[in-house]
């Protein structure tokens, strides 16, 4: 029966309360591309990729993300401004309203799964209102073959209704859009927003709870690649720090660009089947692998095109957060399956708009735990309303909005795994040099690539006074020399040519680190607390 269902490309959703039969099941990427064009919901770019506009929301809405408070989550979730509780009764009422809304819509359904390691495979059914949302699901989750669909039983369900609008006063939401996780019913309910990232982040937030609580496996918001000798590197970083760009390396096989698990057996596996890259200012010269992924089967979000479908990657008039989703096989040099072992290097990426952090520095275990818990990057002028100068931005574990447990839980797991594996941990500043944003310039990508290559190959050498300098404010060890990088670039202070201004700004940032860490101090041991900057200055 399952094979007949797949061949007929239809499926019954009566168990979900959807009784009509206008349902498209498991359409191919090409079919969804054409369906989107036929419904005038997108355009085809000159490179063949589908271009869509996600509407009101061009990014996630963290204040509208909820977790149902129940017996499973009550005593385990770190409740607060990030993990906002939602009552089970309100969820049931809202779910019924969304199902009623979808009951007379043409729908697109896909069975897929997360976690490339078969021991952790999680089957997922996604019900979409829009064809291009379903195409996004095809790109971003793992794709079962025909045999894998035979007898497919979903463990989790995603219900996605961008056109539905909640009544906040009645439904218990903050406004008309929402993303809610229900661990008892194993449902992710996403509505009121067309931004596709909410779909994948819902499932991955669920895994970030399930894997450590029930599987003793560390979930990580990071990208990963593996070298010819089998050495694995992990890249942690918030949006805009270069996670996707730097892990997509022609000399190393890509494991994945955003979400991974690190098992008790010390293997690393990708959660996903695709990549979701920022494309603002993308160029073929600087990022040829990602640019080459722009072809039929990929989806461009909120980009500006001319009448001939030519893309202006520098145009941020809709949003700075222009994106592209594509199946991982659009990248030529990939690890198949997306599983590796032997983690040797971890990189924490930050776009320091203050221009005071070294472009590369080596961290002690205590500093690694401190910076992981802190999850620093910076906002620059123009990225958000009211931001007129650089502002520090901290997101615990480099992904707080997706982490249901207390950040120290993930930090303890990471610290233990780092010690067991004997990894080197590096802090990489992909942000500004020669001064803060507006004065200095963005670190050249070729320099950052050279520094990472040197770290991966062992060319930065063992720590000693002759080879490393200890930063006088942050206490991190910065190499004195690096192949392919001018020595002057390695010292952020030297690039400023103004010691007083540099140290004033450096202490301003160090104070921000210390203030942010106060909320974690009660949970962190003395060793971790001493991993950060040790002095205030005013």
mmCIF file of C-alpha atoms in Angstrom, residues 314-533:
data_model
loop_
_atom_site.group_PDB
_atom_site.id
_atom_site.type_symbol
_atom_site.label_atom_id
_atom_site.label_comp_id
_atom_site.label_asym_id
_atom_site.label_seq_id
_atom_site.Cartn_x
_atom_site.Cartn_y
_atom_site.Cartn_z
ATOM 1 C CA UNK A 314 24.575 43.460 -2.931
ATOM 2 C CA UNK A 315 20.998 44.761 -2.732
ATOM 3 C CA UNK A 316 19.721 44.512 0.849
ATOM 4 C CA UNK A 317 16.603 46.597 0.258
ATOM 5 C CA UNK A 318 14.351 43.746 1.410
ATOM 6 C CA UNK A 319 16.696 42.387 4.083
ATOM 7 C CA UNK A 320 20.345 41.841 4.991
ATOM 8 C CA UNK A 321 19.298 38.251 5.641
ATOM 9 C CA UNK A 322 19.037 37.139 2.010
ATOM 10 C CA UNK A 323 19.296 33.346 1.908
ATOM 11 C CA UNK A 324 19.600 30.330 -0.339
ATOM 12 C CA UNK A 325 18.623 26.759 0.473
ATOM 13 C CA UNK A 326 20.042 23.937 -1.598
ATOM 14 C CA UNK A 327 20.493 20.178 -1.236
ATOM 15 C CA UNK A 328 23.974 19.310 -0.022
ATOM 16 C CA UNK A 329 24.730 17.488 -3.285
ATOM 17 C CA UNK A 330 24.858 20.875 -5.022
ATOM 18 C CA UNK A 331 28.316 21.083 -3.401
ATOM 19 C CA UNK A 332 30.779 18.800 -5.191
ATOM 20 C CA UNK A 333 33.180 17.957 -2.363
ATOM 21 C CA UNK A 334 30.961 16.380 0.310
ATOM 22 C CA UNK A 335 31.235 13.549 2.806
ATOM 23 C CA UNK A 336 28.833 10.688 1.962
ATOM 24 C CA UNK A 337 27.135 9.826 4.218
ATOM 25 C CA UNK A 338 27.408 13.005 6.308
ATOM 26 C CA UNK A 339 29.184 11.268 9.196
ATOM 27 C CA UNK A 340 32.815 11.517 10.355
ATOM 28 C CA UNK A 341 34.974 11.058 13.449
ATOM 29 C CA UNK A 342 38.317 12.136 14.912
ATOM 30 C CA UNK A 343 37.558 15.776 15.851
ATOM 31 C CA UNK A 344 40.895 17.598 15.961
ATOM 32 C CA UNK A 345 40.077 21.315 15.721
ATOM 33 C CA UNK A 346 37.204 23.526 16.827
ATOM 34 C CA UNK A 347 36.798 27.106 15.604
ATOM 35 C CA UNK A 348 34.635 29.704 17.347
ATOM 36 C CA UNK A 349 33.794 32.380 14.770
ATOM 37 C CA UNK A 350 32.928 35.939 15.733
ATOM 38 C CA UNK A 351 32.437 39.055 13.627
ATOM 39 C CA UNK A 352 33.877 41.544 16.115
ATOM 40 C CA UNK A 353 32.684 44.938 14.910
ATOM 41 C CA UNK A 354 34.739 46.637 17.652
ATOM 42 C CA UNK A 355 37.901 45.446 15.891
ATOM 43 C CA UNK A 356 39.755 44.510 19.091
ATOM 44 C CA UNK A 357 39.832 40.691 19.110
ATOM 45 C CA UNK A 358 42.787 38.995 17.393
ATOM 46 C CA UNK A 359 42.035 37.513 13.964
ATOM 47 C CA UNK A 360 43.060 34.124 15.391
ATOM 48 C CA UNK A 361 43.888 33.037 18.913
ATOM 49 C CA UNK A 362 44.311 29.729 20.684
ATOM 50 C CA UNK A 363 42.096 29.029 23.693
ATOM 51 C CA UNK A 364 42.743 27.059 26.848
ATOM 52 C CA UNK A 365 39.998 24.584 27.908
ATOM 53 C CA UNK A 366 38.660 27.144 30.404
ATOM 54 C CA UNK A 367 38.643 29.915 27.790
ATOM 55 C CA UNK A 368 36.942 27.573 25.320
ATOM 56 C CA UNK A 369 34.131 26.854 27.794
ATOM 57 C CA UNK A 370 33.782 30.567 28.634
ATOM 58 C CA UNK A 371 33.585 31.677 25.007
ATOM 59 C CA UNK A 372 31.228 28.830 24.118
ATOM 60 C CA UNK A 373 28.825 29.855 26.879
ATOM 61 C CA UNK A 374 29.178 33.523 25.867
ATOM 62 C CA UNK A 375 28.648 33.038 22.096
ATOM 63 C CA UNK A 376 29.821 36.516 21.103
ATOM 64 C CA UNK A 377 29.442 38.424 17.874
ATOM 65 C CA UNK A 378 28.460 42.052 17.188
ATOM 66 C CA UNK A 379 25.671 43.965 15.534
ATOM 67 C CA UNK A 380 26.695 46.746 13.194
ATOM 68 C CA UNK A 381 24.951 49.984 12.298
ATOM 69 C CA UNK A 382 22.002 49.534 9.972
ATOM 70 C CA UNK A 383 21.289 45.863 10.680
ATOM 71 C CA UNK A 384 18.503 46.667 13.151
ATOM 72 C CA UNK A 385 16.403 49.733 13.885
ATOM 73 C CA UNK A 386 18.157 51.934 16.435
ATOM 74 C CA UNK A 387 21.617 50.422 15.973
ATOM 75 C CA UNK A 388 23.879 53.372 15.140
ATOM 76 C CA UNK A 389 27.206 51.979 16.377
ATOM 77 C CA UNK A 390 28.610 48.493 17.040
ATOM 78 C CA UNK A 391 26.791 46.600 19.767
ATOM 79 C CA UNK A 392 27.946 43.366 21.413
ATOM 80 C CA UNK A 393 25.591 40.459 20.865
ATOM 81 C CA UNK A 394 25.759 37.268 22.918
ATOM 82 C CA UNK A 395 23.963 34.022 22.158
ATOM 83 C CA UNK A 396 24.868 31.169 24.491
ATOM 84 C CA UNK A 397 26.418 28.115 22.785
ATOM 85 C CA UNK A 398 26.394 30.136 19.549
ATOM 86 C CA UNK A 399 22.720 29.270 19.188
ATOM 87 C CA UNK A 400 20.683 30.165 22.287
ATOM 88 C CA UNK A 401 17.334 30.449 20.450
ATOM 89 C CA UNK A 402 17.590 26.758 19.543
ATOM 90 C CA UNK A 403 18.828 25.405 22.886
ATOM 91 C CA UNK A 404 16.032 24.295 25.260
ATOM 92 C CA UNK A 405 18.395 23.248 28.087
ATOM 93 C CA UNK A 406 20.524 25.520 30.242
ATOM 94 C CA UNK A 407 23.651 26.579 28.288
ATOM 95 C CA UNK A 408 25.996 25.134 30.899
ATOM 96 C CA UNK A 409 24.596 21.660 30.145
ATOM 97 C CA UNK A 410 25.857 21.911 26.574
ATOM 98 C CA UNK A 411 29.106 23.588 27.696
ATOM 99 C CA UNK A 412 29.850 20.768 30.160
ATOM 100 C CA UNK A 413 29.286 18.166 27.439
ATOM 101 C CA UNK A 414 31.463 20.066 24.960
ATOM 102 C CA UNK A 415 34.238 20.580 27.525
ATOM 103 C CA UNK A 416 34.269 16.880 28.382
ATOM 104 C CA UNK A 417 34.382 15.878 24.725
ATOM 105 C CA UNK A 418 37.142 18.382 23.939
ATOM 106 C CA UNK A 419 39.306 16.944 26.719
ATOM 107 C CA UNK A 420 38.594 13.336 25.708
ATOM 108 C CA UNK A 421 39.437 14.035 22.062
ATOM 109 C CA UNK A 422 42.392 16.326 22.798
ATOM 110 C CA UNK A 423 41.203 18.988 20.351
ATOM 111 C CA UNK A 424 42.680 22.409 19.715
ATOM 112 C CA UNK A 425 40.197 25.268 20.060
ATOM 113 C CA UNK A 426 40.612 28.551 18.188
ATOM 114 C CA UNK A 427 38.811 31.900 18.365
ATOM 115 C CA UNK A 428 38.556 33.434 14.890
ATOM 116 C CA UNK A 429 37.607 37.079 14.352
ATOM 117 C CA UNK A 430 36.062 37.430 10.894
ATOM 118 C CA UNK A 431 35.032 40.994 11.754
ATOM 119 C CA UNK A 432 36.951 44.249 11.681
ATOM 120 C CA UNK A 433 40.628 45.149 11.713
ATOM 121 C CA UNK A 434 42.371 48.528 11.881
ATOM 122 C CA UNK A 435 39.562 50.030 13.937
ATOM 123 C CA UNK A 436 35.871 49.459 14.658
ATOM 124 C CA UNK A 437 33.075 49.273 12.089
ATOM 125 C CA UNK A 438 32.988 52.583 10.194
ATOM 126 C CA UNK A 439 36.723 53.148 10.676
ATOM 127 C CA UNK A 440 38.489 49.856 10.024
ATOM 128 C CA UNK A 441 37.866 47.283 7.318
ATOM 129 C CA UNK A 442 36.438 43.761 7.319
ATOM 130 C CA UNK A 443 39.066 41.052 7.681
ATOM 131 C CA UNK A 444 39.996 39.714 4.248
ATOM 132 C CA UNK A 445 38.531 36.287 3.607
ATOM 133 C CA UNK A 446 41.830 35.072 2.131
ATOM 134 C CA UNK A 447 43.591 35.869 5.426
ATOM 135 C CA UNK A 448 40.976 34.057 7.478
ATOM 136 C CA UNK A 449 41.199 31.021 5.190
ATOM 137 C CA UNK A 450 45.006 31.070 5.500
ATOM 138 C CA UNK A 451 44.820 31.178 9.302
ATOM 139 C CA UNK A 452 42.361 28.289 9.456
ATOM 140 C CA UNK A 453 44.468 26.256 7.022
ATOM 141 C CA UNK A 454 47.543 26.882 9.170
ATOM 142 C CA UNK A 455 45.694 25.786 12.300
ATOM 143 C CA UNK A 456 44.388 22.634 10.594
ATOM 144 C CA UNK A 457 47.822 21.671 9.274
ATOM 145 C CA UNK A 458 49.658 22.337 12.531
ATOM 146 C CA UNK A 459 51.700 25.192 11.066
ATOM 147 C CA UNK A 460 50.958 27.525 13.976
ATOM 148 C CA UNK A 461 53.182 25.412 16.180
ATOM 149 C CA UNK A 462 53.149 24.613 19.872
ATOM 150 C CA UNK A 463 52.501 27.341 22.369
ATOM 151 C CA UNK A 464 55.564 29.182 23.641
ATOM 152 C CA UNK A 465 56.572 32.773 24.360
ATOM 153 C CA UNK A 466 58.484 32.864 21.073
ATOM 154 C CA UNK A 467 55.519 31.746 18.957
ATOM 155 C CA UNK A 468 52.516 33.315 20.774
ATOM 156 C CA UNK A 469 51.670 36.591 22.488
ATOM 157 C CA UNK A 470 49.150 36.781 25.349
ATOM 158 C CA UNK A 471 46.493 39.422 24.709
ATOM 159 C CA UNK A 472 46.692 41.899 27.583
ATOM 160 C CA UNK A 473 42.904 42.334 27.916
ATOM 161 C CA UNK A 474 41.327 39.020 26.889
ATOM 162 C CA UNK A 475 44.197 36.734 27.929
ATOM 163 C CA UNK A 476 44.056 34.648 24.740
ATOM 164 C CA UNK A 477 47.198 33.442 22.937
ATOM 165 C CA UNK A 478 47.650 35.058 19.530
ATOM 166 C CA UNK A 479 50.281 33.642 17.141
ATOM 167 C CA UNK A 480 53.107 35.957 16.170
ATOM 168 C CA UNK A 481 53.378 34.541 12.660
ATOM 169 C CA UNK A 482 51.095 32.719 10.223
ATOM 170 C CA UNK A 483 51.837 31.588 6.652
ATOM 171 C CA UNK A 484 50.007 33.705 4.106
ATOM 172 C CA UNK A 485 49.092 36.482 6.559
ATOM 173 C CA UNK A 486 51.038 39.743 7.100
ATOM 174 C CA UNK A 487 52.471 39.780 10.614
ATOM 175 C CA UNK A 488 50.969 43.229 11.257
ATOM 176 C CA UNK A 489 47.446 41.829 10.743
ATOM 177 C CA UNK A 490 47.894 39.312 13.579
ATOM 178 C CA UNK A 491 48.085 42.077 16.210
ATOM 179 C CA UNK A 492 44.797 44.001 16.402
ATOM 180 C CA UNK A 493 46.413 46.704 18.530
ATOM 181 C CA UNK A 494 49.096 47.321 15.907
ATOM 182 C CA UNK A 495 46.505 47.741 13.145
ATOM 183 C CA UNK A 496 44.875 50.651 15.004
ATOM 184 C CA UNK A 497 47.939 52.916 15.222
ATOM 185 C CA UNK A 498 46.304 54.417 18.325
ATOM 186 C CA UNK A 499 46.970 52.500 21.547
ATOM 187 C CA UNK A 500 44.758 54.647 23.765
ATOM 188 C CA UNK A 501 41.706 54.284 21.503
ATOM 189 C CA UNK A 502 42.372 50.575 21.073
ATOM 190 C CA UNK A 503 42.568 49.768 24.784
ATOM 191 C CA UNK A 504 39.587 51.958 25.608
ATOM 192 C CA UNK A 505 37.504 49.994 23.084
ATOM 193 C CA UNK A 506 38.977 46.635 24.148
ATOM 194 C CA UNK A 507 38.025 47.224 27.777
ATOM 195 C CA UNK A 508 34.569 48.359 26.717
ATOM 196 C CA UNK A 509 34.075 44.990 25.042
ATOM 197 C CA UNK A 510 35.627 43.042 27.917
ATOM 198 C CA UNK A 511 33.201 44.741 30.326
ATOM 199 C CA UNK A 512 30.326 43.639 28.085
ATOM 200 C CA UNK A 513 31.604 40.042 28.248
ATOM 201 C CA UNK A 514 31.735 40.160 32.036
ATOM 202 C CA UNK A 515 28.297 41.712 32.386
ATOM 203 C CA UNK A 516 26.772 39.104 30.068
ATOM 204 C CA UNK A 517 28.445 36.238 31.958
ATOM 205 C CA UNK A 518 26.955 37.263 35.308
ATOM 206 C CA UNK A 519 23.800 35.272 34.539
ATOM 207 C CA UNK A 520 25.901 32.108 34.175
ATOM 208 C CA UNK A 521 28.315 32.578 37.075
ATOM 209 C CA UNK A 522 26.252 30.594 39.555
ATOM 210 C CA UNK A 523 26.346 27.595 37.217
ATOM 211 C CA UNK A 524 29.995 27.825 36.111
ATOM 212 C CA UNK A 525 32.992 26.613 38.113
ATOM 213 C CA UNK A 526 35.926 28.844 39.016
ATOM 214 C CA UNK A 527 38.062 27.527 36.152
ATOM 215 C CA UNK A 528 35.458 28.539 33.561
ATOM 216 C CA UNK A 529 34.855 31.924 35.211
ATOM 217 C CA UNK A 530 38.562 32.655 34.860
ATOM 218 C CA UNK A 531 38.428 31.826 31.169
ATOM 219 C CA UNK A 532 37.174 35.309 30.326
ATOM 220 C CA UNK A 533 38.659 38.813 30.655
#
